[in-house]
Short mmCIF file of C-alpha atoms in Angstrom, two decimals:
data_model
loop_
_atom_site.label_atom_id
_atom_site.label_comp_id
_atom_site.label_asym_id
_atom_site.label_seq_id
_atom_site.Cartn_x
_atom_site.Cartn_y
_atom_site.Cartn_z
CA UNK A 1 7.14 -105.37 17.46
CA UNK A 2 9.68 -104.19 18.47
CA UNK A 3 10.34 -103.29 21.97
CA UNK A 4 14.15 -101.65 21.86
CA UNK A 5 13.34 -99.37 18.27
CA UNK A 6 10.81 -97.61 20.13
CA UNK A 7 12.50 -97.11 23.24
CA UNK A 8 15.94 -95.56 21.15
CA UNK A 9 13.59 -93.11 18.97
CA UNK A 10 11.99 -91.70 22.45
CA UNK A 11 15.45 -91.21 24.62
CA UNK A 12 16.78 -89.10 20.78
CA UNK A 13 13.45 -87.83 21.02
CA UNK A 14 13.98 -86.83 24.66
CA UNK A 15 15.25 -83.54 25.99
CA UNK A 16 18.05 -83.37 28.42
CA UNK A 17 17.45 -83.01 31.85
CA UNK A 18 20.34 -80.97 32.16
CA UNK A 19 18.69 -78.62 29.33
CA UNK A 20 15.39 -78.63 31.09
CA UNK A 21 17.12 -77.79 34.54
CA UNK A 22 18.66 -74.49 32.68
CA UNK A 23 14.94 -73.26 31.31
CA UNK A 24 15.17 -74.66 27.88
CA UNK A 25 18.80 -73.04 28.00
CA UNK A 26 22.32 -74.29 27.87
CA UNK A 27 25.31 -75.83 23.63
CA UNK A 28 23.46 -78.37 22.56
CA UNK A 29 25.36 -79.87 19.82
CA UNK A 30 23.27 -82.25 18.95
CA UNK A 31 19.70 -80.35 19.24
CA UNK A 32 17.29 -81.79 16.55
CA UNK A 33 15.17 -79.62 14.43
CA UNK A 34 12.76 -81.41 16.47
CA UNK A 35 13.07 -80.49 19.17
CA UNK A 36 14.17 -77.55 18.62
CA UNK A 37 10.58 -76.80 17.51
CA UNK A 38 9.07 -77.82 20.81
CA UNK A 39 10.40 -74.59 22.26
CA UNK A 40 8.04 -72.22 19.61
CA UNK A 41 7.67 -70.54 16.91
CA UNK A 42 10.29 -67.53 17.98
CA UNK A 43 12.91 -70.76 18.02
CA UNK A 44 12.92 -71.93 13.88
CA UNK A 45 14.22 -68.57 13.22
CA UNK A 46 17.68 -68.80 15.08
CA UNK A 47 20.40 -70.83 13.61
CA UNK A 48 23.48 -71.61 15.07
CA UNK A 49 26.70 -69.77 14.47
CA UNK A 50 23.90 -66.11 14.85
CA UNK A 51 22.85 -63.67 17.06
CA UNK A 52 19.12 -63.92 17.55
CA UNK A 53 17.29 -60.76 16.91
CA UNK A 54 15.87 -59.65 19.61
CA UNK A 55 11.65 -58.09 19.82
CA UNK A 56 10.02 -56.02 23.09
CA UNK A 57 7.66 -59.11 22.46
CA UNK A 58 10.20 -61.99 23.15
CA UNK A 59 9.25 -64.94 26.04
CA UNK A 60 12.37 -66.17 25.92
CA UNK A 61 14.45 -66.10 29.23
CA UNK A 62 18.10 -64.59 29.20
CA UNK A 63 20.41 -67.88 29.74
CA UNK A 64 18.97 -69.61 26.57
CA UNK A 65 20.53 -66.69 24.97
CA UNK A 66 23.80 -66.88 27.67
CA UNK A 67 24.11 -70.95 27.03
CA UNK A 68 23.68 -70.84 23.53
CA UNK A 69 27.06 -68.21 22.14
CA UNK A 70 29.96 -67.42 24.27
CA UNK A 71 29.71 -65.18 26.82
CA UNK A 72 31.52 -61.83 26.10
CA UNK A 73 28.53 -62.05 22.79
CA UNK A 74 26.36 -62.71 25.63
CA UNK A 75 27.60 -59.24 28.04
CA UNK A 76 27.79 -57.04 25.37
CA UNK A 77 24.94 -54.51 25.50
CA UNK A 78 22.36 -53.81 22.68
CA UNK A 79 22.71 -50.65 21.62
CA UNK A 80 19.70 -48.73 21.31
CA UNK A 81 19.18 -47.26 17.67
CA UNK A 82 19.55 -43.48 17.70
CA UNK A 83 16.87 -41.08 15.97
CA UNK A 84 18.29 -38.51 13.95
CA UNK A 85 16.75 -35.79 14.20
CA UNK A 86 15.84 -34.09 10.40
CA UNK A 87 18.44 -30.58 9.90
CA UNK A 88 15.36 -27.95 8.95
CA UNK A 89 15.16 -27.13 5.11
CA UNK A 90 15.49 -24.15 4.81
CA UNK A 91 13.16 -21.96 2.76
CA UNK A 92 14.14 -20.47 -0.41
CA UNK A 93 11.15 -17.82 0.40
CA UNK A 94 12.50 -15.43 3.85
CA UNK A 95 10.68 -15.47 6.70
CA UNK A 96 8.58 -12.24 7.70
CA UNK A 97 7.75 -12.28 11.16
CA UNK A 98 4.51 -10.98 11.99
CA UNK A 99 4.54 -7.14 13.42
CA UNK A 100 2.15 -5.44 15.92
CA UNK A 101 2.30 -1.87 14.27
CA UNK A 102 -0.74 -0.63 13.09
CA UNK A 103 -0.93 0.58 9.99
CA UNK A 104 -1.50 4.41 10.35
CA UNK A 105 -5.01 5.67 8.66
CA UNK A 106 -5.16 7.97 6.15
CA UNK A 107 -6.97 11.60 6.97
CA UNK A 108 -10.12 12.37 5.70
CA UNK A 109 -10.27 15.61 4.02
CA UNK A 110 -12.61 17.96 6.50
CA UNK A 111 -15.57 18.65 5.28
CA UNK A 112 -17.19 22.49 6.40
CA UNK A 113 -20.66 22.36 6.96
CA UNK A 114 -22.68 24.68 5.12
CA UNK A 115 -23.54 28.06 7.29
CA UNK A 116 -26.60 29.52 8.00
CA UNK A 117 -27.35 33.88 8.30
CA UNK A 118 -27.08 34.71 11.96
CA UNK A 119 -23.92 35.71 13.90
CA UNK A 120 -20.38 34.48 14.03
CA UNK A 121 -18.76 32.83 17.13
CA UNK A 122 -17.72 36.94 18.07
CA UNK A 123 -21.24 38.06 17.35
CA UNK A 124 -20.57 39.59 14.21
CA UNK A 125 -23.43 39.50 11.52
CA UNK A 126 -22.09 37.36 9.05
CA UNK A 127 -20.51 37.87 5.46
CA UNK A 128 -20.77 35.47 2.19
CA UNK A 129 -19.32 34.74 -0.43
CA UNK A 130 -20.72 37.08 -3.91
CA UNK A 131 -20.37 34.85 -6.98
CA UNK A 132 -21.64 36.81 -9.72
CA UNK A 133 -20.32 35.31 -12.97
CA UNK A 134 -20.36 36.30 -16.65
CA UNK A 135 -19.86 33.72 -19.23
CA UNK A 136 -16.71 35.54 -21.64
CA UNK A 137 -15.58 32.60 -23.76
CA UNK A 138 -17.29 33.87 -26.66
CA UNK A 139 -15.00 37.65 -26.85
CA UNK A 140 -12.16 37.83 -28.96
CA UNK A 141 -9.34 39.61 -28.74
CA UNK A 142 -10.17 42.14 -31.56
CA UNK A 143 -13.19 43.22 -29.88
CA UNK A 144 -11.48 43.47 -26.12
CA UNK A 145 -8.63 45.69 -27.98
CA UNK A 146 -11.70 48.00 -29.42
CA UNK A 147 -12.63 47.87 -25.95
CA UNK A 148 -9.45 49.37 -24.55
CA UNK A 149 -9.15 51.40 -27.26
CA UNK A 150 -12.75 53.67 -26.32
CA UNK A 151 -11.99 54.01 -22.99
CA UNK A 152 -9.23 55.96 -23.82
CA UNK A 153 -10.48 57.70 -26.15
CA UNK A 154 -13.30 59.20 -23.45
CA UNK A 155 -10.31 59.09 -21.08
CA UNK A 156 -7.78 62.15 -23.07
CA UNK A 157 -4.91 60.00 -23.20
CA UNK A 158 -4.08 57.35 -26.40
CA UNK A 159 -1.65 56.32 -24.08
CA UNK A 160 -2.14 52.34 -22.52
CA UNK A 161 -2.19 53.41 -18.93
CA UNK A 162 -0.16 51.48 -15.93
CA UNK A 163 -1.77 50.11 -12.86
CA UNK A 164 1.29 50.21 -10.37
CA UNK A 165 5.03 48.94 -11.85
CA UNK A 166 4.34 46.12 -12.10
CA UNK A 167 5.64 44.55 -15.59
CA UNK A 168 3.57 41.57 -15.73
CA UNK A 169 0.78 41.19 -13.67
CA UNK A 170 0.00 38.03 -11.02
CA UNK A 171 -2.99 37.03 -13.82
CA UNK A 172 -0.06 36.69 -17.07
CA UNK A 173 2.21 34.57 -14.55
CA UNK A 174 -0.50 32.60 -13.29
CA UNK A 175 -2.20 31.70 -16.74
CA UNK A 176 1.34 31.61 -18.57
CA UNK A 177 1.99 28.88 -16.10
CA UNK A 178 -0.76 26.73 -16.73
CA UNK A 179 -0.61 27.43 -20.15
CA UNK A 180 2.85 25.74 -19.72
CA UNK A 181 3.37 23.51 -17.02
CA UNK A 182 1.93 20.30 -18.31
CA UNK A 183 4.60 20.76 -20.99
CA UNK A 184 7.04 21.18 -17.91
CA UNK A 185 5.88 17.69 -16.73
CA UNK A 186 4.28 19.32 -13.18
CA UNK A 187 0.59 19.00 -14.66
CA UNK A 188 -0.65 16.39 -11.63
CA UNK A 189 0.70 18.83 -9.20
CA UNK A 190 -1.75 22.02 -10.66
CA UNK A 191 -3.55 22.28 -13.72
CA UNK A 192 -6.61 23.67 -15.74
CA UNK A 193 -10.04 22.25 -14.37
CA UNK A 194 -11.17 20.00 -17.84
CA UNK A 195 -14.52 23.42 -18.64
CA UNK A 196 -11.31 25.93 -18.96
CA UNK A 197 -12.72 28.22 -16.67
CA UNK A 198 -11.44 26.90 -13.01
CA UNK A 199 -7.27 25.91 -11.95
CA UNK A 200 -6.81 24.05 -9.08
CA UNK A 201 -3.80 23.23 -7.11
CA UNK A 202 -3.80 19.13 -6.67
CA UNK A 203 -1.48 18.76 -4.02
CA UNK A 204 0.05 22.11 -2.13
CA UNK A 205 2.84 21.04 -0.68
CA UNK A 206 5.07 20.80 -4.22
CA UNK A 207 3.80 23.13 -5.25
CA UNK A 208 5.05 25.41 -3.08
CA UNK A 209 8.80 24.07 -3.11
CA UNK A 210 8.79 23.10 -6.72
CA UNK A 211 5.83 25.61 -9.58
CA UNK A 212 5.88 28.52 -6.82
CA UNK A 213 10.14 29.48 -7.08
CA UNK A 214 10.54 28.45 -10.67
CA UNK A 215 7.56 30.65 -11.97
CA UNK A 216 6.11 33.12 -9.20
CA UNK A 217 10.20 33.67 -7.24
CA UNK A 218 8.09 33.02 -3.94
CA UNK A 219 8.04 30.71 -1.22
CA UNK A 220 5.18 30.69 0.50
CA UNK A 221 1.51 29.54 -0.84
CA UNK A 222 -0.18 32.41 1.96
CA UNK A 223 1.96 35.30 0.00
CA UNK A 224 -0.05 33.17 -3.77
CA UNK A 225 -3.78 33.18 -2.44
CA UNK A 226 -2.83 37.00 -0.89
CA UNK A 227 -2.23 37.84 -4.92
CA UNK A 228 -4.96 35.48 -6.03
CA UNK A 229 -7.83 37.63 -3.40
CA UNK A 230 -6.03 41.48 -4.67
CA UNK A 231 -6.52 40.18 -8.53
CA UNK A 232 -10.83 39.14 -7.46
CA UNK A 233 -10.30 35.30 -7.35
CA UNK A 234 -12.91 33.09 -5.52
CA UNK A 235 -12.86 29.93 -4.38
CA UNK A 236 -14.42 26.29 -5.07
CA UNK A 237 -15.68 24.86 -2.24
CA UNK A 238 -18.44 21.70 -3.89
CA UNK A 239 -18.11 19.11 -6.38
CA UNK A 240 -15.22 18.43 -8.56
CA UNK A 241 -14.33 21.75 -8.89
CA UNK A 242 -13.83 21.71 -5.04
CA UNK A 243 -10.42 24.05 -3.74
CA UNK A 244 -10.50 25.81 -7.68
CA UNK A 245 -10.23 29.29 -8.25
CA UNK A 246 -12.22 31.23 -10.89
CA UNK A 247 -12.51 34.52 -11.86
CA UNK A 248 -15.27 35.69 -15.49
CA UNK A 249 -11.97 36.78 -16.74
CA UNK A 250 -9.29 34.74 -16.48
CA UNK A 251 -9.98 31.55 -19.46
CA UNK A 252 -8.04 28.45 -20.55
CA UNK A 253 -6.48 29.52 -23.84
CA UNK A 254 -7.40 33.16 -23.45
CA UNK A 255 -4.11 34.96 -22.29
CA UNK A 256 -6.29 38.71 -23.21
CA UNK A 257 -8.76 38.73 -20.62
CA UNK A 258 -6.65 38.22 -17.52
CA UNK A 259 -4.34 41.56 -19.58
CA UNK A 260 -8.66 42.90 -18.40
CA UNK A 261 -8.15 42.23 -14.71
CA UNK A 262 -7.30 44.40 -12.52
CA UNK A 263 -5.41 44.93 -8.79
CA UNK A 264 -8.16 45.98 -6.57
CA UNK A 265 -7.45 46.83 -2.71
CA UNK A 266 -9.47 44.01 -0.55
CA UNK A 267 -11.44 46.01 2.39
CA UNK A 268 -11.05 43.99 5.03
CA UNK A 269 -13.64 43.50 7.64
CA UNK A 270 -12.15 41.50 10.43
CA UNK A 271 -13.01 38.45 9.73
CA UNK A 272 -13.59 35.82 6.76
CA UNK A 273 -16.49 35.71 4.96
CA UNK A 274 -18.43 32.40 4.23
CA UNK A 275 -18.98 30.33 1.75
CA UNK A 276 -21.92 29.57 -0.03
CA UNK A 277 -22.07 27.28 -2.04
CA UNK A 278 -25.79 26.94 -3.60
CA UNK A 279 -24.90 30.45 -5.20
CA UNK A 280 -21.13 29.15 -6.85
CA UNK A 281 -21.64 29.49 -10.62
CA UNK A 282 -21.71 25.33 -11.96
CA UNK A 283 -19.13 24.81 -14.77
CA UNK A 284 -19.91 21.98 -15.66
CA UNK A 285 -22.97 23.36 -17.01
CA UNK A 286 -21.81 25.77 -19.33
CA UNK A 287 -19.81 25.53 -22.89
CA UNK A 288 -16.76 24.11 -22.62
CA UNK A 289 -13.68 26.84 -23.61
CA UNK A 290 -12.59 27.22 -27.38
CA UNK A 291 -9.43 27.04 -27.83
CA UNK A 292 -8.94 28.80 -31.51
CA UNK A 293 -5.82 29.99 -33.19
CA UNK A 294 -6.45 33.37 -32.95
CA UNK A 295 -6.92 33.31 -29.27
CA UNK A 296 -3.93 31.58 -28.28
CA UNK A 297 -1.88 34.06 -29.39
CA UNK A 298 -0.62 36.49 -25.69
#
């Protein structure tokens, strides 16, 4: 065994003392790969002439990097990565902001309670509306004309009598309006009921604004209601006909019957009569009004 060769190999593998004094640093161009491997696994990825990748977990001293590279490169500060905030993406749908306002509540229709016989608030005897309905849906126009002729003969006057100075009576105007209202596109405001024995004003506000000036030349709902009372119309207060008006001679497609309605003077009692739903006629249990060619002639 040669002692000289063994010492030579050991001296080649030994790390210089000046490098150890610098803390495993210093520029040493003849440093062998085996010596570099003894510095740790992180040193194997570095090559001479390249800047090392600094990681937060690195345990190598700073003097190692200062000795490996030039002073300018060592002193250059490492710029931290700039984290850019992503721009907000605009949605294709409009942004609806929440509203604190509450939706308006719909007002419920006020229902009147059925009143009992007794005294009113002003200590008057309570009167009720009387409903005494006779069915005239089977009456023919010829029968009505014969009845009129008999009345004129009994009175000794062959000329038709006129009541008042109005050329066209209110019931006739009202009947003509109801017969043509659907053709004018206003049937959603006022119309006949399905049985043809009563009519209902569905929208009072539009009725005053659009219908009354056109057919009656009036502008107040109270004037219209007064005419109904003068000609004997009665108001319904229950069921599907609630709020409607009827008269036994006021039937759909029978205008000749409306000509028999007389204007009467309403004798007031000082207060409004109370409704009596129990005595109101039930038109849905009666036969519907038949529309015949003879009955549609005015």
